[in-house]
Short mmCIF file of the N, C-alpha and C atoms (twelve columns), coordinates in Angstrom:
data_MODEL
# 
_entry.id   MODEL 
# 
loop_
_atom_site.group_PDB 
_atom_site.id 
_atom_site.type_symbol 
_atom_site.label_atom_id 
_atom_site.label_alt_id 
_atom_site.label_comp_id 
_atom_site.label_asym_id 
_atom_site.label_seq_id 
_atom_site.Cartn_x 
_atom_site.Cartn_y 
_atom_site.Cartn_z 
_atom_site.pdbx_PDB_model_num 
ATOM 1   N N  . UNK A 1   -27.897 -8.744  -1.709  1 
ATOM 2   C CA . UNK A 1   -27.274 -7.984  -0.647  1 
ATOM 3   C C  . UNK A 1   -25.868 -7.597  -1.087  1 
ATOM 4   N N  . UNK A 2   -25.493 -6.386  -0.742  1 
ATOM 5   C CA . UNK A 2   -24.160 -5.899  -1.083  1 
ATOM 6   C C  . UNK A 2   -23.261 -6.029  0.143   1 
ATOM 7   N N  . UNK A 3   -22.032 -6.459  -0.087  1 
ATOM 8   C CA . UNK A 3   -21.057 -6.588  0.993   1 
ATOM 9   C C  . UNK A 3   -19.804 -5.810  0.630   1 
ATOM 10  N N  . UNK A 4   -19.119 -5.312  1.645   1 
ATOM 11  C CA . UNK A 4   -17.855 -4.593  1.460   1 
ATOM 12  C C  . UNK A 4   -16.815 -5.249  2.344   1 
ATOM 13  N N  . UNK A 5   -15.676 -5.567  1.738   1 
ATOM 14  C CA . UNK A 5   -14.593 -6.207  2.477   1 
ATOM 15  C C  . UNK A 5   -13.308 -5.400  2.311   1 
ATOM 16  N N  . UNK A 6   -12.598 -5.155  3.419   1 
ATOM 17  C CA . UNK A 6   -11.309 -4.477  3.303   1 
ATOM 18  C C  . UNK A 6   -10.200 -5.461  2.943   1 
ATOM 19  N N  . UNK A 7   -9.270  -4.993  2.153   1 
ATOM 20  C CA . UNK A 7   -8.088  -5.776  1.800   1 
ATOM 21  C C  . UNK A 7   -6.891  -4.888  2.126   1 
ATOM 22  N N  . UNK A 8   -6.183  -5.221  3.205   1 
ATOM 23  C CA . UNK A 8   -5.053  -4.403  3.626   1 
ATOM 24  C C  . UNK A 8   -3.827  -4.748  2.798   1 
ATOM 25  N N  . UNK A 9   -3.206  -3.697  2.261   1 
ATOM 26  C CA . UNK A 9   -1.975  -3.850  1.492   1 
ATOM 27  C C  . UNK A 9   -0.837  -3.262  2.315   1 
ATOM 28  N N  . UNK A 10  0.333   -3.102  1.714   1 
ATOM 29  C CA . UNK A 10  1.481   -2.594  2.464   1 
ATOM 30  C C  . UNK A 10  1.261   -1.166  2.954   1 
ATOM 31  N N  . UNK A 11  0.841   -0.267  2.078   1 
ATOM 32  C CA . UNK A 11  0.674   1.139   2.462   1 
ATOM 33  C C  . UNK A 11  -0.736  1.662   2.255   1 
ATOM 34  N N  . UNK A 12  -1.637  0.829   1.786   1 
ATOM 35  C CA . UNK A 12  -3.007  1.260   1.522   1 
ATOM 36  C C  . UNK A 12  -3.989  0.178   1.963   1 
ATOM 37  N N  . UNK A 13  -5.253  0.558   1.937   1 
ATOM 38  C CA . UNK A 13  -6.329  -0.396  2.199   1 
ATOM 39  C C  . UNK A 13  -7.348  -0.226  1.086   1 
ATOM 40  N N  . UNK A 14  -7.725  -1.324  0.469   1 
ATOM 41  C CA . UNK A 14  -8.745  -1.295  -0.579  1 
ATOM 42  C C  . UNK A 14  -10.030 -1.892  -0.021  1 
ATOM 43  N N  . UNK A 15  -11.140 -1.326  -0.416  1 
ATOM 44  C CA . UNK A 15  -12.456 -1.831  -0.029  1 
ATOM 45  C C  . UNK A 15  -13.135 -2.301  -1.299  1 
ATOM 46  N N  . UNK A 16  -13.580 -3.539  -1.278  1 
ATOM 47  C CA . UNK A 16  -14.176 -4.144  -2.463  1 
ATOM 48  C C  . UNK A 16  -15.633 -4.452  -2.165  1 
ATOM 49  N N  . UNK A 17  -16.513 -3.944  -3.026  1 
ATOM 50  C CA . UNK A 17  -17.947 -4.182  -2.879  1 
ATOM 51  C C  . UNK A 17  -18.380 -5.254  -3.863  1 
ATOM 52  N N  . UNK A 18  -19.179 -6.190  -3.359  1 
ATOM 53  C CA . UNK A 18  -19.740 -7.252  -4.200  1 
ATOM 54  C C  . UNK A 18  -21.236 -7.332  -3.941  1 
ATOM 55  N N  . UNK A 19  -21.968 -7.587  -5.005  1 
ATOM 56  C CA . UNK A 19  -23.401 -7.786  -4.872  1 
ATOM 57  C C  . UNK A 19  -23.799 -8.977  -5.719  1 
ATOM 58  N N  . UNK A 20  -24.391 -9.953  -5.073  1 
ATOM 59  C CA . UNK A 20  -24.836 -11.176 -5.739  1 
ATOM 60  C C  . UNK A 20  -23.716 -11.823 -6.557  1 
ATOM 61  N N  . UNK A 21  -22.517 -11.846 -5.984  1 
ATOM 62  C CA . UNK A 21  -21.386 -12.508 -6.614  1 
ATOM 63  C C  . UNK A 21  -20.654 -11.719 -7.672  1 
ATOM 64  N N  . UNK A 22  -21.075 -10.503 -7.969  1 
ATOM 65  C CA . UNK A 22  -20.364 -9.705  -8.971  1 
ATOM 66  C C  . UNK A 22  -19.829 -8.421  -8.347  1 
ATOM 67  N N  . UNK A 23  -18.752 -7.909  -8.932  1 
ATOM 68  C CA . UNK A 23  -18.133 -6.686  -8.430  1 
ATOM 69  C C  . UNK A 23  -19.077 -5.500  -8.583  1 
ATOM 70  N N  . UNK A 24  -19.166 -4.708  -7.512  1 
ATOM 71  C CA . UNK A 24  -19.975 -3.496  -7.538  1 
ATOM 72  C C  . UNK A 24  -19.095 -2.255  -7.478  1 
ATOM 73  N N  . UNK A 25  -17.810 -2.427  -7.094  1 
ATOM 74  C CA . UNK A 25  -16.895 -1.297  -7.046  1 
ATOM 75  C C  . UNK A 25  -15.784 -1.500  -6.039  1 
ATOM 76  N N  . UNK A 26  -14.901 -0.503  -5.994  1 
ATOM 77  C CA . UNK A 26  -13.826 -0.528  -5.003  1 
ATOM 78  C C  . UNK A 26  -13.421 0.892   -4.662  1 
ATOM 79  N N  . UNK A 27  -12.740 1.022   -3.543  1 
ATOM 80  C CA . UNK A 27  -12.231 2.310   -3.066  1 
ATOM 81  C C  . UNK A 27  -10.914 2.019   -2.366  1 
ATOM 82  N N  . UNK A 28  -9.886  2.821   -2.634  1 
ATOM 83  C CA . UNK A 28  -8.585  2.616   -2.008  1 
ATOM 84  C C  . UNK A 28  -8.177  3.869   -1.246  1 
ATOM 85  N N  . UNK A 29  -7.679  3.653   -0.033  1 
ATOM 86  C CA . UNK A 29  -7.282  4.769   0.829   1 
ATOM 87  C C  . UNK A 29  -5.858  4.574   1.339   1 
ATOM 88  N N  . UNK A 30  -5.279  5.689   1.790   1 
ATOM 89  C CA . UNK A 30  -3.976  5.663   2.463   1 
ATOM 90  C C  . UNK A 30  -4.119  6.454   3.759   1 
ATOM 91  N N  . UNK A 31  -3.683  5.860   4.844   1 
ATOM 92  C CA . UNK A 31  -3.726  6.510   6.149   1 
ATOM 93  C C  . UNK A 31  -2.386  7.164   6.450   1 
ATOM 94  N N  . UNK A 32  -2.441  8.370   7.032   1 
ATOM 95  C CA . UNK A 32  -1.234  9.085   7.429   1 
ATOM 96  C C  . UNK A 32  -1.549  9.895   8.684   1 
ATOM 97  N N  . UNK A 33  -1.196  9.350   9.833   1 
ATOM 98  C CA . UNK A 33  -1.488  9.967   11.125  1 
ATOM 99  C C  . UNK A 33  -2.976  10.237  11.267  1 
ATOM 100 N N  . UNK A 34  -3.369  11.513  11.322  1 
ATOM 101 C CA . UNK A 34  -4.769  11.870  11.532  1 
ATOM 102 C C  . UNK A 34  -5.510  12.152  10.230  1 
ATOM 103 N N  . UNK A 35  -4.908  11.804  9.109   1 
ATOM 104 C CA . UNK A 35  -5.534  12.034  7.807   1 
ATOM 105 C C  . UNK A 35  -5.685  10.734  7.038   1 
ATOM 106 N N  . UNK A 36  -6.686  10.732  6.186   1 
ATOM 107 C CA . UNK A 36  -6.882  9.634   5.251   1 
ATOM 108 C C  . UNK A 36  -7.089  10.261  3.877   1 
ATOM 109 N N  . UNK A 37  -6.412  9.699   2.878   1 
ATOM 110 C CA . UNK A 37  -6.600  10.166  1.514   1 
ATOM 111 C C  . UNK A 37  -7.291  9.066   0.711   1 
ATOM 112 N N  . UNK A 38  -8.363  9.440   0.056   1 
ATOM 113 C CA . UNK A 38  -9.045  8.509   -0.843  1 
ATOM 114 C C  . UNK A 38  -8.309  8.603   -2.179  1 
ATOM 115 N N  . UNK A 39  -7.610  7.544   -2.514  1 
ATOM 116 C CA . UNK A 39  -6.749  7.547   -3.697  1 
ATOM 117 C C  . UNK A 39  -7.500  7.223   -4.980  1 
ATOM 118 N N  . UNK A 40  -8.407  6.276   -4.903  1 
ATOM 119 C CA . UNK A 40  -9.143  5.883   -6.105  1 
ATOM 120 C C  . UNK A 40  -10.472 5.276   -5.708  1 
ATOM 121 N N  . UNK A 41  -11.402 5.329   -6.630  1 
ATOM 122 C CA . UNK A 41  -12.713 4.715   -6.420  1 
ATOM 123 C C  . UNK A 41  -13.369 4.494   -7.775  1 
ATOM 124 N N  . UNK A 42  -13.965 3.347   -7.911  1 
ATOM 125 C CA . UNK A 42  -14.728 3.022   -9.106  1 
ATOM 126 C C  . UNK A 42  -15.944 2.228   -8.674  1 
ATOM 127 N N  . UNK A 43  -17.018 2.367   -9.424  1 
ATOM 128 C CA . UNK A 43  -18.230 1.630   -9.092  1 
ATOM 129 C C  . UNK A 43  -19.026 1.368   -10.355 1 
ATOM 130 N N  . UNK A 44  -19.857 0.353   -10.290 1 
ATOM 131 C CA . UNK A 44  -20.749 -0.004  -11.386 1 
ATOM 132 C C  . UNK A 44  -21.795 1.108   -11.493 1 
ATOM 133 N N  . UNK A 45  -21.884 1.738   -12.638 1 
ATOM 134 C CA . UNK A 45  -22.811 2.863   -12.828 1 
ATOM 135 C C  . UNK A 45  -24.266 2.449   -12.633 1 
ATOM 136 N N  . UNK A 46  -24.553 1.142   -12.745 1 
ATOM 137 C CA . UNK A 46  -25.900 0.647   -12.488 1 
ATOM 138 C C  . UNK A 46  -26.179 0.502   -10.995 1 
ATOM 139 N N  . UNK A 47  -25.136 0.689   -10.181 1 
ATOM 140 C CA . UNK A 47  -25.259 0.560   -8.729  1 
ATOM 141 C C  . UNK A 47  -24.634 1.782   -8.049  1 
ATOM 142 N N  . UNK A 48  -25.207 2.974   -8.243  1 
ATOM 143 C CA . UNK A 48  -24.596 4.191   -7.694  1 
ATOM 144 C C  . UNK A 48  -24.502 4.201   -6.170  1 
ATOM 145 N N  . UNK A 49  -25.349 3.435   -5.505  1 
ATOM 146 C CA . UNK A 49  -25.310 3.340   -4.047  1 
ATOM 147 C C  . UNK A 49  -24.005 2.698   -3.562  1 
ATOM 148 N N  . UNK A 50  -23.332 1.951   -4.425  1 
ATOM 149 C CA . UNK A 50  -22.079 1.299   -4.034  1 
ATOM 150 C C  . UNK A 50  -21.002 2.321   -3.710  1 
ATOM 151 N N  . UNK A 51  -20.990 3.445   -4.427  1 
ATOM 152 C CA . UNK A 51  -19.977 4.471   -4.174  1 
ATOM 153 C C  . UNK A 51  -20.116 5.034   -2.764  1 
ATOM 154 N N  . UNK A 52  -21.330 5.361   -2.370  1 
ATOM 155 C CA . UNK A 52  -21.547 5.893   -1.024  1 
ATOM 156 C C  . UNK A 52  -21.180 4.855   0.028   1 
ATOM 157 N N  . UNK A 53  -21.586 3.628   -0.180  1 
ATOM 158 C CA . UNK A 53  -21.270 2.562   0.767   1 
ATOM 159 C C  . UNK A 53  -19.760 2.369   0.906   1 
ATOM 160 N N  . UNK A 54  -19.045 2.386   -0.210  1 
ATOM 161 C CA . UNK A 54  -17.591 2.224   -0.175  1 
ATOM 162 C C  . UNK A 54  -16.914 3.361   0.574   1 
ATOM 163 N N  . UNK A 55  -17.325 4.600   0.297   1 
ATOM 164 C CA . UNK A 55  -16.704 5.736   0.989   1 
ATOM 165 C C  . UNK A 55  -17.015 5.692   2.479   1 
ATOM 166 N N  . UNK A 56  -18.239 5.380   2.829   1 
ATOM 167 C CA . UNK A 56  -18.586 5.293   4.255   1 
ATOM 168 C C  . UNK A 56  -17.776 4.198   4.963   1 
ATOM 169 N N  . UNK A 57  -17.604 3.066   4.322   1 
ATOM 170 C CA . UNK A 57  -16.801 1.984   4.907   1 
ATOM 171 C C  . UNK A 57  -15.351 2.428   5.083   1 
ATOM 172 N N  . UNK A 58  -14.809 3.095   4.070   1 
ATOM 173 C CA . UNK A 58  -13.416 3.547   4.129   1 
ATOM 174 C C  . UNK A 58  -13.221 4.598   5.219   1 
ATOM 175 N N  . UNK A 59  -14.143 5.558   5.313   1 
ATOM 176 C CA . UNK A 59  -14.013 6.608   6.322   1 
ATOM 177 C C  . UNK A 59  -14.201 6.048   7.731   1 
ATOM 178 N N  . UNK A 60  -15.109 5.115   7.891   1 
ATOM 179 C CA . UNK A 60  -15.299 4.479   9.193   1 
ATOM 180 C C  . UNK A 60  -14.047 3.712   9.601   1 
ATOM 181 N N  . UNK A 61  -13.472 2.969   8.661   1 
ATOM 182 C CA . UNK A 61  -12.228 2.235   8.905   1 
ATOM 183 C C  . UNK A 61  -11.131 3.204   9.359   1 
ATOM 184 N N  . UNK A 62  -10.994 4.322   8.645   1 
ATOM 185 C CA . UNK A 62  -9.968  5.314   8.973   1 
ATOM 186 C C  . UNK A 62  -10.218 5.949   10.338  1 
ATOM 187 N N  . UNK A 63  -11.467 6.278   10.628  1 
ATOM 188 C CA . UNK A 63  -11.802 6.893   11.913  1 
ATOM 189 C C  . UNK A 63  -11.473 5.956   13.071  1 
ATOM 190 N N  . UNK A 64  -11.671 4.677   12.869  1 
ATOM 191 C CA . UNK A 64  -11.335 3.698   13.914  1 
ATOM 192 C C  . UNK A 64  -9.831  3.545   14.106  1 
ATOM 193 N N  . UNK A 65  -9.066  4.168   13.233  1 
ATOM 194 C CA . UNK A 65  -7.603  4.165   13.343  1 
ATOM 195 C C  . UNK A 65  -7.081  5.583   13.567  1 
ATOM 196 N N  . UNK A 66  -7.902  6.411   14.198  1 
ATOM 197 C CA . UNK A 66  -7.582  7.767   14.651  1 
ATOM 198 C C  . UNK A 66  -7.499  8.826   13.563  1 
ATOM 199 N N  . UNK A 67  -7.952  8.559   12.362  1 
ATOM 200 C CA . UNK A 67  -7.995  9.600   11.328  1 
ATOM 201 C C  . UNK A 67  -9.169  10.530  11.624  1 
ATOM 202 N N  . UNK A 68  -8.978  11.811  11.348  1 
ATOM 203 C CA . UNK A 68  -10.021 12.809  11.584  1 
ATOM 204 C C  . UNK A 68  -10.335 13.598  10.310  1 
ATOM 205 N N  . UNK A 69  -9.325  13.812  9.482   1 
ATOM 206 C CA . UNK A 69  -9.478  14.581  8.248   1 
ATOM 207 C C  . UNK A 69  -9.430  13.626  7.054   1 
ATOM 208 N N  . UNK A 70  -10.359 13.815  6.127   1 
ATOM 209 C CA . UNK A 70  -10.360 13.040  4.887   1 
ATOM 210 C C  . UNK A 70  -10.103 13.990  3.732   1 
ATOM 211 N N  . UNK A 71  -9.319  13.528  2.769   1 
ATOM 212 C CA . UNK A 71  -9.064  14.349  1.589   1 
ATOM 213 C C  . UNK A 71  -8.995  13.451  0.364   1 
ATOM 214 N N  . UNK A 72  -9.265  14.057  -0.784  1 
ATOM 215 C CA . UNK A 72  -9.211  13.326  -2.038  1 
ATOM 216 C C  . UNK A 72  -9.075  14.309  -3.195  1 
ATOM 217 N N  . UNK A 73  -8.512  13.840  -4.275  1 
ATOM 218 C CA . UNK A 73  -8.458  14.625  -5.504  1 
ATOM 219 C C  . UNK A 73  -9.621  14.249  -6.422  1 
ATOM 220 N N  . UNK A 74  -10.380 13.229  -6.031  1 
ATOM 221 C CA . UNK A 74  -11.511 12.760  -6.837  1 
ATOM 222 C C  . UNK A 74  -12.711 13.682  -6.664  1 
ATOM 223 N N  . UNK A 75  -13.388 13.957  -7.749  1 
ATOM 224 C CA . UNK A 75  -14.555 14.841  -7.675  1 
ATOM 225 C C  . UNK A 75  -15.872 14.081  -7.854  1 
ATOM 226 N N  . UNK A 76  -15.869 12.802  -7.525  1 
ATOM 227 C CA . UNK A 76  -17.055 11.981  -7.743  1 
ATOM 228 C C  . UNK A 76  -17.953 11.844  -6.517  1 
ATOM 229 N N  . UNK A 77  -17.527 12.340  -5.379  1 
ATOM 230 C CA . UNK A 77  -18.299 12.185  -4.145  1 
ATOM 231 C C  . UNK A 77  -19.225 13.383  -3.933  1 
ATOM 232 N N  . UNK A 78  -20.126 13.589  -4.854  1 
ATOM 233 C CA . UNK A 78  -20.976 14.779  -4.847  1 
ATOM 234 C C  . UNK A 78  -22.013 14.780  -3.731  1 
ATOM 235 N N  . UNK A 79  -22.327 13.621  -3.163  1 
ATOM 236 C CA . UNK A 79  -23.312 13.553  -2.088  1 
ATOM 237 C C  . UNK A 79  -22.709 13.792  -0.707  1 
ATOM 238 N N  . UNK A 80  -21.427 14.077  -0.659  1 
ATOM 239 C CA . UNK A 80  -20.735 14.314  0.606   1 
ATOM 240 C C  . UNK A 80  -20.249 15.759  0.666   1 
ATOM 241 N N  . UNK A 81  -20.240 16.351  1.867   1 
ATOM 242 C CA . UNK A 81  -19.884 17.773  1.994   1 
ATOM 243 C C  . UNK A 81  -18.370 18.055  2.010   1 
ATOM 244 N N  . UNK A 82  -17.656 17.560  1.012   1 
ATOM 245 C CA . UNK A 82  -16.241 17.906  0.875   1 
ATOM 246 C C  . UNK A 82  -16.138 19.373  0.455   1 
ATOM 247 N N  . UNK A 83  -15.094 20.045  0.919   1 
ATOM 248 C CA . UNK A 83  -14.820 21.423  0.509   1 
ATOM 249 C C  . UNK A 83  -13.553 21.437  -0.326  1 
ATOM 250 N N  . UNK A 84  -13.563 22.198  -1.404  1 
ATOM 251 C CA . UNK A 84  -12.399 22.311  -2.284  1 
ATOM 252 C C  . UNK A 84  -11.350 23.173  -1.594  1 
ATOM 253 N N  . UNK A 85  -10.134 22.622  -1.446  1 
ATOM 254 C CA . UNK A 85  -9.012  23.343  -0.836  1 
ATOM 255 C C  . UNK A 85  -7.773  23.046  -1.662  1 
ATOM 256 N N  . UNK A 86  -7.423  23.959  -2.553  1 
ATOM 257 C CA . UNK A 86  -6.282  23.728  -3.429  1 
ATOM 258 C C  . UNK A 86  -6.565  22.589  -4.381  1 
ATOM 259 N N  . UNK A 87  -5.662  21.611  -4.397  1 
ATOM 260 C CA . UNK A 87  -5.821  20.449  -5.281  1 
ATOM 261 C C  . UNK A 87  -6.733  19.372  -4.698  1 
ATOM 262 N N  . UNK A 88  -7.135  19.525  -3.442  1 
ATOM 263 C CA . UNK A 88  -7.890  18.479  -2.756  1 
ATOM 264 C C  . UNK A 88  -9.297  18.935  -2.387  1 
ATOM 265 N N  . UNK A 89  -10.159 17.938  -2.200  1 
ATOM 266 C CA . UNK A 89  -11.443 18.118  -1.540  1 
ATOM 267 C C  . UNK A 89  -11.223 17.572  -0.141  1 
ATOM 268 N N  . UNK A 90  -11.620 18.338  0.889   1 
ATOM 269 C CA . UNK A 90  -11.354 17.929  2.265   1 
ATOM 270 C C  . UNK A 90  -12.599 18.049  3.130   1 
ATOM 271 N N  . UNK A 91  -12.563 17.308  4.223   1 
ATOM 272 C CA . UNK A 91  -13.618 17.400  5.213   1 
ATOM 273 C C  . UNK A 91  -13.245 16.591  6.432   1 
ATOM 274 N N  . UNK A 92  -13.920 16.892  7.547   1 
ATOM 275 C CA . UNK A 92  -13.706 16.076  8.735   1 
ATOM 276 C C  . UNK A 92  -14.552 14.807  8.590   1 
ATOM 277 N N  . UNK A 93  -14.049 13.728  9.086   1 
ATOM 278 C CA . UNK A 93  -14.764 12.463  8.959   1 
ATOM 279 C C  . UNK A 93  -16.125 12.512  9.654   1 
ATOM 280 N N  . UNK A 94  -16.223 13.079  10.869  1 
ATOM 281 C CA . UNK A 94  -17.561 13.142  11.480  1 
ATOM 282 C C  . UNK A 94  -18.576 13.915  10.609  1 
ATOM 283 N N  . UNK A 95  -18.142 14.987  10.011  1 
ATOM 284 C CA . UNK A 95  -19.046 15.777  9.168   1 
ATOM 285 C C  . UNK A 95  -19.400 15.017  7.880   1 
ATOM 286 N N  . UNK A 96  -18.433 14.335  7.304   1 
ATOM 287 C CA . UNK A 96  -18.689 13.586  6.080   1 
ATOM 288 C C  . UNK A 96  -19.612 12.397  6.310   1 
ATOM 289 N N  . UNK A 97  -19.526 11.791  7.482   1 
ATOM 290 C CA . UNK A 97  -20.352 10.627  7.773   1 
ATOM 291 C C  . UNK A 97  -21.729 10.974  8.331   1 
ATOM 292 N N  . UNK A 98  -21.913 12.234  8.662   1 
ATOM 293 C CA . UNK A 98  -23.177 12.655  9.234   1 
ATOM 294 C C  . UNK A 98  -24.282 12.464  8.193   1 
ATOM 295 N N  . UNK A 99  -25.318 11.824  8.592   1 
ATOM 296 C CA . UNK A 99  -26.450 11.603  7.692   1 
ATOM 297 C C  . UNK A 99  -27.285 12.861  7.557   1 
ATOM 298 N N  . UNK A 100 -28.233 12.806  6.670   1 
ATOM 299 C CA . UNK A 100 -29.137 13.932  6.501   1 
ATOM 300 C C  . UNK A 100 -30.558 13.428  6.641   1 
ATOM 301 N N  . UNK A 101 -31.297 14.066  7.508   1 
ATOM 302 C CA . UNK A 101 -32.701 13.724  7.685   1 
ATOM 303 C C  . UNK A 101 -33.527 14.674  6.828   1 
ATOM 304 N N  . UNK A 102 -34.303 14.108  5.957   1 
ATOM 305 C CA . UNK A 102 -35.161 14.926  5.090   1 
ATOM 306 C C  . UNK A 102 -36.599 14.576  5.366   1 
ATOM 307 N N  . UNK A 103 -37.380 15.593  5.643   1 
ATOM 308 C CA . UNK A 103 -38.808 15.374  5.932   1 
ATOM 309 C C  . UNK A 103 -39.626 15.517  4.690   1 
# 
C-alpha cells in the first residue's frame, strides 16, 4: 500500500510517498492566497502512479486552504489538463482534480 504524508515547512509543504517502507516520491508546493505553485516533484520511475497520487494530495491540501488556481513550471504532469501560459502550466484545481470516465 502506498501512503502520502504532508510535511509542513516554513513557506512550503512537501508530500512524501512511501510504499512498503521505501520512498516512492515527493512533491513540494507553496501556497499564496488563492494560488498554489508546484515547485518540485520526483517519483520512482517504477511507480508512475506515485506522481499522480502526490499531485492529487497536494492539490487537495491546497484546495482545503482556499487555493483555486494551480501553476507549475514542471512539464511532467502530462495526465492532467494544465494549460501552458507563459513560463507556467496553469489550471483550476477543480478541473485538474476532475476524474475521467472511460467506457
